[in-house]
C-alpha positions as a printed NumPy array, in Angstrom:
array([[  0.035,  -0.03 ,  -0.01 ],
       [  1.003,   3.609,  -0.307],
       [  2.016,   5.077,   3.085],
       [ -0.648,   7.46 ,   4.435],
       [  0.749,  10.971,   4.43 ],
       [ -0.066,  11.54 ,   8.151],
       [  2.446,   9.077,   9.27 ],
       [  5.832,  10.509,   8.012],
       [  4.763,  13.979,   9.113],
       [  3.526,  12.863,  12.568],
       [  7.054,  13.088,  14.171],
       [  6.017,  12.247,  17.619],
       [  3.738,   9.387,  18.986],
       [  3.244,   7.997,  22.47 ],
       [  3.506,   4.33 ,  23.152],
       [  1.419,   3.117,  26.196],
       [  2.218,  -0.318,  27.784],
       [ -0.733,  -0.681,  30.098],
       [ -1.897,  -3.994,  31.578],
       [ -2.109,  -6.177,  34.733],
       [  1.674,  -6.207,  34.819],
       [  1.45 ,  -2.653,  36.364],
       [ -0.105,  -4.041,  39.608],
       [  3.192,  -5.246,  41.166],
       [  5.386,  -3.522,  38.701],
       [  6.716,  -6.522,  36.856],
       [  8.108,  -6.366,  33.368],
       [  5.207,  -6.874,  30.883],
       [  4.896, -10.555,  30.025],
       [  8.626, -11.175,  30.04 ],
       [  8.93 , -11.337,  33.793],
       [  7.309, -14.774,  33.95 ],
       [  8.735, -15.916,  30.524],
       [ 12.243, -15.44 ,  31.832],
       [ 11.534, -16.536,  35.448],
       [ 11.964, -13.132,  37.08 ],
       [  8.646, -13.95 ,  38.784],
       [  6.708, -17.15 ,  38.862],
       [  3.786, -17.514,  36.423],
       [  1.413, -18.094,  39.36 ],
       [  2.398, -14.824,  41.057],
       [  2.303, -12.934,  37.708],
       [ -1.229, -14.117,  37.094],
       [ -2.349, -13.271,  40.655],
       [ -2.151,  -9.636,  39.428],
       [ -5.489, -10.22 ,  37.613],
       [ -7.247, -10.119,  40.93 ],
       [ -5.981,  -6.637,  41.757],
       [ -6.078,  -4.854,  38.446],
       [ -8.801,  -2.032,  38.826],
       [ -7.961,   0.786,  36.419],
       [ -9.725,   2.848,  39.054],
       [ -8.356,   6.182,  37.847],
       [ -8.138,   5.326,  34.171],
       [ -8.993,   8.529,  32.274],
       [ -8.229,   8.227,  28.52 ],
       [ -9.483,  11.834,  28.   ],
       [ -6.664,  13.096,  30.258],
       [ -4.144,  10.884,  28.421],
       [ -5.364,  12.243,  25.06 ],
       [ -5.286,  15.812,  26.328],
       [ -1.698,  15.388,  27.483],
       [ -0.538,  13.739,  24.251],
       [ -2.089,  16.523,  22.138],
       [ -0.624,  19.153,  24.381],
       [  2.928,  17.86 ,  23.985],
       [  2.657,  17.804,  20.091],
       [  2.137,  14.074,  19.587],
       [  0.045,  13.216,  16.496],
       [ -0.715,   9.54 ,  17.379],
       [ -0.616,   7.172,  20.262],
       [ -0.423,   3.352,  20.419],
       [ -1.962,   1.204,  23.239],
       [ -1.144,  -2.349,  24.159],
       [ -4.485,  -4.015,  23.549],
       [ -2.917,  -7.437,  24.129],
       [  0.69 ,  -8.213,  25.117],
       [  2.432, -11.551,  25.   ],
       [  0.667, -12.484,  28.241],
       [ -2.564, -12.788,  26.263],
       [ -4.642, -10.562,  28.455],
       [ -6.925,  -8.412,  26.188],
       [ -8.002,  -4.918,  27.259],
       [-11.218,  -5.027,  25.271],
       [-14.449,  -6.932,  25.498],
       [-13.397,  -9.762,  23.052],
       [-15.724, -12.432,  21.751],
       [-12.646, -14.619,  21.079],
       [-11.985, -15.426,  24.64 ],
       [ -8.919, -16.484,  26.515],
       [ -8.088, -13.807,  29.107],
       [ -9.341, -10.245,  29.239],
       [ -9.77 ,  -7.388,  31.776],
       [-13.463,  -7.325,  31.386],
       [-14.196, -10.733,  32.779],
       [-11.064, -11.604,  34.596],
       [-10.211,  -8.47 ,  36.673],
       [-12.009,  -6.035,  38.988],
       [-11.578,  -3.344,  36.264],
       [-14.632,  -5.168,  34.65 ],
       [-14.781,  -3.067,  31.526],
       [-13.462,  -2.475,  28.088],
       [-10.49 ,  -0.031,  28.192],
       [ -9.832,   0.27 ,  24.426],
       [-13.099,   1.926,  23.451],
       [-12.492,   4.952,  25.639],
       [ -8.924,   5.284,  24.405],
       [-10.008,   5.289,  20.809],
       [-12.816,   7.866,  21.372],
       [-10.575,  10.086,  23.37 ],
       [ -7.834,  10.212,  20.743],
       [-10.328,  10.838,  17.963],
       [-11.847,  13.74 ,  19.998],
       [ -8.466,  15.283,  19.995],
       [ -7.807,  14.613,  16.237],
       [ -5.017,  12.188,  17.13 ],
       [ -4.364,   9.114,  15.101],
       [ -5.267,   5.766,  16.791],
       [ -2.642,   3.114,  17.091],
       [ -3.404,  -0.336,  18.579],
       [ -0.615,  -2.809,  19.588],
       [ -1.287,  -6.462,  19.296],
       [  1.043,  -9.375,  20.001],
       [  0.979, -12.254,  17.484],
       [  2.304, -14.443,  20.327],
       [  0.196, -15.439,  23.415],
       [  2.127, -17.309,  26.099],
       [ -1.048, -18.114,  28.018],
       [ -3.193, -19.456,  25.241],
       [ -3.68 , -23.3  ,  25.502],
       [ -3.108, -23.757,  21.777],
       [ -0.114, -21.43 ,  21.282],
       [  2.887, -23.568,  22.293],
       [  1.884, -26.157,  19.74 ],
       [  4.079, -25.037,  16.892],
       [  7.915, -24.697,  16.663],
       [  9.982, -22.103,  14.727],
       [ 12.084, -24.188,  12.353],
       [ 15.126, -22.027,  12.548],
       [ 17.289, -20.388,  15.329],
       [ 15.486, -18.683,  18.03 ],
       [ 16.132, -14.96 ,  18.673],
       [ 14.902, -15.292,  22.242],
       [ 15.508, -18.618,  24.141],
       [ 12.501, -20.818,  23.625],
       [ 10.646, -22.374,  26.506],
       [  7.341, -24.125,  27.126],
       [  5.357, -20.877,  27.001],
       [  6.341, -20.279,  23.379],
       [  7.212, -23.473,  21.62 ],
       [  6.306, -27.187,  21.415],
       [  8.894, -29.698,  22.342],
       [ 10.632, -31.424,  19.402],
       [  8.214, -33.95 ,  17.885],
       [  5.285, -32.671,  19.918],
       [  3.826, -30.2  ,  17.468],
       [  0.061, -30.172,  17.06 ],
       [ -1.059, -28.704,  13.651],
       [ -4.677, -28.777,  14.668],
       [ -4.107, -26.759,  17.777],
       [ -1.955, -24.225,  15.858],
       [ -4.795, -23.809,  13.355],
       [ -7.19 , -23.108,  16.295],
       [ -4.791, -20.506,  17.658],
       [ -4.568, -18.749,  14.291],
       [ -8.378, -18.702,  14.158],
       [ -8.386, -17.174,  17.62 ],
       [ -5.698, -14.485,  16.657],
       [ -7.486, -13.666,  13.364],
       [-10.791, -13.272,  15.256],
       [ -9.308, -10.823,  17.673],
       [ -7.566,  -8.768,  14.982],
       [-10.785,  -8.717,  13.01 ],
       [-12.427,  -7.28 ,  16.096],
       [ -9.876,  -4.574,  16.469],
       [-10.271,  -3.592,  12.851],
       [-14.014,  -3.691,  12.672],
       [-14.847,  -2.132,  16.064],
       [-12.166,   0.545,  16.275],
       [-10.909,   1.138,  12.644],
       [ -7.409,   1.945,  13.896],
       [ -5.214,   4.259,  11.852],
       [ -2.234,   2.006,  12.763],
       [ -1.766,  -1.616,  13.901],
       [  1.453,  -2.137,  15.777],
       [  2.228,  -5.842,  15.824],
       [  4.828,  -7.54 ,  18.034],
       [  6.045, -11.112,  18.905],
       [  6.66 , -11.878,  15.286],
       [ 10.113, -13.448,  15.976],
       [  8.554, -16.681,  17.275],
       [  7.387, -17.979,  13.957],
       [  7.956, -17.573,  10.236],
       [  5.919, -15.574,   7.923],
       [  4.395, -18.662,   6.533],
       [  3.601, -20.174,   9.979],
       [  1.882, -16.875,  10.883],
       [ -0.055, -16.83 ,   7.634],
       [  0.868, -13.163,   7.483],
       [ -0.328, -12.617,   3.931],
       [ -3.716, -13.784,   4.893],
       [ -3.768, -11.671,   7.965],
       [ -2.751,  -8.535,   5.994],
       [ -5.63 ,  -9.251,   3.568],
       [ -8.094,  -9.541,   6.526],
       [ -6.923,  -6.228,   7.931],
       [ -6.963,  -4.212,   4.732],
       [-10.285,  -5.721,   3.59 ],
       [-11.782,  -4.294,   6.824],
       [ -9.964,  -1.008,   6.668],
       [ -7.671,  -0.351,   3.642],
       [ -6.135,   2.827,   5.206],
       [ -4.637,   1.014,   8.244],
       [ -0.839,   1.468,   8.536],
       [  0.977,  -1.727,   9.463],
       [  4.445,  -1.905,  11.164],
       [  7.268,  -4.153,   9.88 ],
       [  6.471,  -6.735,  12.503],
       [  4.082,  -8.036,   9.974],
       [  7.196,  -9.363,   8.348],
       [  6.86 ,  -9.076,   4.553],
       [  3.591,  -7.15 ,   4.849],
       [  4.462,  -4.092,   6.922],
       [  4.597,  -0.506,   5.832],
       [  7.351,   0.913,   8.05 ],
       [ 10.428,  -0.119,  10.062],
       [ 10.498,  -0.067,  13.915],
       [ 14.027,   0.092,  15.282],
       [ 13.85 ,  -0.104,  19.117],
       [ 15.718,   1.634,  21.936],
       [ 18.505,   3.074,  19.741],
       [ 18.763,   5.63 ,  16.976],
       [ 20.015,   3.822,  13.811],
       [ 23.296,   5.123,  12.38 ],
       [ 21.878,   4.671,   8.828],
       [ 18.156,   5.416,   8.321],
       [ 16.05 ,   2.408,   7.321],
       [ 14.655,   2.505,   3.784],
       [ 11.309,   4.135,   3.63 ],
       [  9.239,   5.378,   6.585],
       [ 10.278,   4.42 ,  10.115],
       [  9.841,   4.996,  13.741],
       [ 12.149,   4.74 ,  16.8  ],
       [ 10.37 ,   3.241,  19.7  ],
       [ 12.03 ,   4.422,  22.969],
       [ 11.336,   4.265,  26.747],
       [ 11.516,   7.341,  28.977],
       [ 13.389,   5.245,  31.564],
       [ 14.564,   1.762,  31.017],
       [ 11.219,   0.019,  31.013],
       [  8.141,  -0.173,  28.78 ],
       [  5.734,  -0.877,  31.585],
       [  5.439,   0.66 ,  35.004],
       [  8.297,  -0.365,  37.144],
       [  8.46 ,   1.869,  40.283],
       [ 12.04 ,   0.573,  40.939],
       [ 13.3  ,   1.991,  37.617],
       [ 14.393,   5.501,  38.244],
       [ 16.792,   5.672,  35.345],
       [ 14.883,   8.37 ,  33.46 ],
       [ 16.438,  10.065,  30.516],
       [ 16.962,  13.785,  30.921],
       [ 14.885,  16.215,  28.908],
       [ 18.086,  17.15 ,  27.047],
       [ 18.568,  13.482,  26.147],
       [ 15.038,  13.234,  24.977],
       [ 15.313,  16.336,  22.74 ],
       [ 18.584,  14.856,  21.297],
       [ 16.807,  11.506,  20.572],
       [ 13.875,  13.398,  18.987],
       [ 15.942,  15.747,  16.817],
       [ 18.318,  12.974,  15.643],
       [ 15.35 ,  10.8  ,  14.616],
       [ 13.417,  13.403,  12.726],
       [ 16.618,  14.557,  11.111],
       [ 16.985,  11.125,   9.526],
       [ 13.292,  11.098,   8.458],
       [ 11.799,   9.018,  11.266],
       [  9.174,   9.456,  14.015],
       [  9.775,   9.058,  17.741],
       [  7.409,   6.709,  19.428],
       [  8.061,   7.568,  23.148],
       [  7.001,   5.039,  25.724],
       [  5.105,   5.632,  28.976],
       [  4.046,   3.116,  31.551],
       [  0.942,   3.914,  33.528],
       [  0.357,   2.723,  37.   ],
       [ -2.191,   0.034,  37.673],
       [ -4.858,   2.665,  38.356],
       [ -4.235,   4.238,  34.974],
       [ -2.367,   7.337,  36.024],
       [  0.922,   8.288,  34.212],
       [  3.832,   8.742,  36.681],
       [  4.724,  12.404,  37.228],
       [  8.378,  11.852,  36.174],
       [  7.177,  10.728,  32.766],
       [  4.565,  13.562,  32.469],
       [  7.124,  16.131,  33.262],
       [  9.47 ,  14.815,  30.548],
       [  6.745,  14.693,  27.951],
       [  5.669,  18.166,  28.743],
       [  9.191,  19.529,  28.599],
       [  9.865,  17.807,  25.195],
       [  6.444,  19.222,  24.045],
       [  7.413,  22.68 ,  25.043],
       [ 10.627,  22.432,  23.016],
       [  8.603,  21.185,  19.996],
       [  6.13 ,  24.051,  20.446],
       [  8.95 ,  26.63 ,  20.382],
       [ 10.397,  25.034,  17.24 ],
       [  7.401,  23.621,  15.408],
       [  8.359,  25.071,  12.162],
       [ 11.504,  22.902,  12.19 ],
       [  9.422,  19.819,  13.083],
       [  6.176,  19.552,  11.273],
       [  6.118,  19.74 ,   7.452],
       [  9.796,  18.796,   7.207],
       [ 11.807,  15.911,   5.849],
       [ 15.253,  14.573,   6.67 ],
       [ 17.965,  17.158,   6.613],
       [ 21.573,  17.255,   5.733],
       [ 23.595,  14.018,   5.531],
       [ 26.21 ,  13.423,   8.232],
       [ 29.266,  15.66 ,   7.847],
       [ 27.585,  18.72 ,   6.337],
       [ 26.637,  20.072,   9.782],
       [ 27.66 ,  18.745,  13.138],
       [ 24.307,  18.126,  14.604],
       [ 20.769,  17.187,  13.459],
       [ 18.911,  19.097,  10.736],
       [ 15.65 ,  19.047,   8.977],
       [ 14.586,  20.484,   5.606],
       [ 11.286,  22.259,   4.852],
       [  9.17 ,  20.153,   2.444],
       [  9.626,  22.727,  -0.287],
       [ 13.432,  22.153,   0.246],
       [ 14.084,  25.861,   0.542],
       [ 14.726,  26.23 ,   4.208],
       [ 17.219,  24.286,   6.383],
       [ 16.791,  23.978,  10.125],
       [ 20.099,  23.393,  11.92 ],
       [ 19.752,  21.948,  15.511],
       [ 22.63 ,  23.012,  17.809],
       [ 22.628,  20.381,  20.614],
       [ 25.587,  22.115,  22.342],
       [ 26.185,  25.851,  22.735],
       [ 27.652,  27.175,  19.466],
       [ 31.069,  28.888,  19.887],
       [ 32.024,  31.578,  17.393],
       [ 30.294,  30.065,  14.318],
       [ 28.161,  27.277,  13.068],
       [ 29.218,  25.796,   9.669],
       [ 27.592,  24.127,   6.739],
       [ 29.953,  22.282,   4.317],
       [ 29.073,  21.422,   0.699],
       [ 26.309,  23.993,   0.299],
       [ 25.997,  25.178,  -3.289],
       [ 23.094,  27.434,  -2.519],
       [ 23.416,  31.049,  -1.635],
       [ 21.963,  31.862,   1.732],
       [ 19.318,  34.6  ,   1.795],
       [ 18.899,  34.859,   5.605],
       [ 19.626,  33.049,   8.799],
       [ 17.419,  33.501,  11.942],
       [ 17.222,  31.926,  15.39 ],
       [ 13.962,  30.081,  15.538],
       [ 11.805,  31.12 ,  18.467],
       [ 13.333,  34.635,  18.782],
       [ 13.688,  35.762,  15.177],
       [ 17.156,  37.269,  15.712],
       [ 18.919,  37.49 ,  12.383],
       [ 22.533,  36.2  ,  12.253],
       [ 25.405,  37.153,   9.912],
       [ 26.927,  34.59 ,   7.579],
       [ 29.832,  34.482,   5.122],
       [ 31.619,  31.951,   2.887],
       [ 35.334,  31.03 ,   2.906],
       [ 37.224,  28.923,   0.314],
       [ 35.683,  27.147,  -2.651],
       [ 37.162,  26.318,  -5.942],
       [ 35.31 ,  25.837,  -9.22 ],
       [ 32.504,  23.309,  -8.686],
       [ 33.607,  22.72 ,  -5.017],
       [ 31.805,  25.112,  -2.747],
       [ 33.415,  26.848,   0.167],
       [ 32.264,  26.559,   3.791],
       [ 29.251,  28.651,   4.846],
       [ 29.881,  30.177,   8.308],
       [ 27.035,  31.444,  10.453],
       [ 27.648,  33.744,  13.406],
       [ 26.906,  32.031,  16.711],
       [ 23.775,  33.373,  18.396],
       [ 24.071,  35.391,  21.613],
       [ 23.255,  34.107,  25.05 ],
       [ 19.76 ,  35.527,  25.011],
       [ 18.949,  33.535,  21.843],
       [ 20.083,  30.191,  23.246],
       [ 17.464,  27.423,  23.973],
       [ 18.196,  25.463,  27.139],
       [ 18.004,  22.126,  25.214],
       [ 18.69 ,  22.734,  21.521],
       [ 18.979,  26.023,  19.647],
       [ 17.613,  25.909,  16.131],
       [ 18.787,  28.138,  13.212],
       [ 16.524,  28.637,  10.191],
       [ 18.637,  28.968,   7.073],
       [ 16.633,  30.35 ,   4.079],
       [ 18.149,  29.288,   0.691],
       [ 17.988,  30.931,  -2.762],
       [ 16.228,  27.808,  -4.172],
       [ 15.845,  24.151,  -3.465],
       [ 18.753,  22.615,  -1.503],
       [ 21.687,  21.852,  -3.67 ],
       [ 24.554,  19.928,  -2.019],
       [ 28.018,  19.052,  -3.174],
       [ 28.842,  15.36 ,  -2.293],
       [ 32.148,  14.908,  -3.969],
       [ 35.719,  14.291,  -2.884],
       [ 37.07 ,  17.723,  -3.724],
       [ 39.544,  18.784,  -6.52 ],
       [ 41.554,  15.869,  -7.849]])
């Protein structure tokens, strides 16, 4: 399918890992898979999950305020516990927890009321489903296999696996038909091959129900965009992409995890990502009651305030200069006539652009409008000189990243050669 234009211009999304794992603060699903906690103790959290202060309207208001254009909610993680009132029953919060209600409908409605795009996360794998561990990946396992995920050698049950796929397809069909998500964010794909998952059939099912749904690359050969996780790639993936990143070190609510990234670090992650043409999907982990921890709210709001001050350099832009032309991230206006240079450190004396063939019409500091002087040194024939921009004064510096708007005399024209022979 053709990528929907809203996605590459979204720039910022919010990833919400919310489920019963927040009751005791265990890692989502993985904690029982790896033995950090016993399966029995993990599942006891069902009895204490209330969502008593769950307010999706407050979530949506926060996300819109910080400049996010979409949000993704974990409707079912690898533990198999669905957050909506599913007719394809294994485990869900409606019947199996004191919350006793569908949590997805309110999320979807609240986002749409704020003109935010709706993303729903769904795990292909389900470590609690009785028919799931009945098939085995034929190749090497990315994650060590155990009885939650794979049948023992020689103990595969094709009929049980077929039942599991019917269950999975039924749940995905519900998500598509009931909620018509703008984006489906799949996970758990590493446990089987594309053929075992019947990914082609699943993609057909989704797009028949809603042809405009964007699919992530964890649909294997049927995804629309790449999803690198927890680290900015050094080379941008081909096509649209998104970096998914936690604010601390955990996806879900872990009250013992105090390793929060600073606002400056988050601004760096964000600018480096959009400078390479990607979106940042920033993860938050609500508490069991549905409230988002204050440390995460504060960082979202500070990042959002930086975006608001520099929105011209964020929305309506594409990837900026390749590495080496400017020592920092940059974006380019969609008409390719204005460059935005992000200065992550305080500029000293000058800011330079190498290989710029264009004449520069004007340079201003975004947010203050102060105009800066500029000049060129060097250059020979077809090899342009270096464009030097005067460093902004202290009054023009942003506490996290100062942005310079460089207006060009035409569409960006860069020299990419090796210099004079």
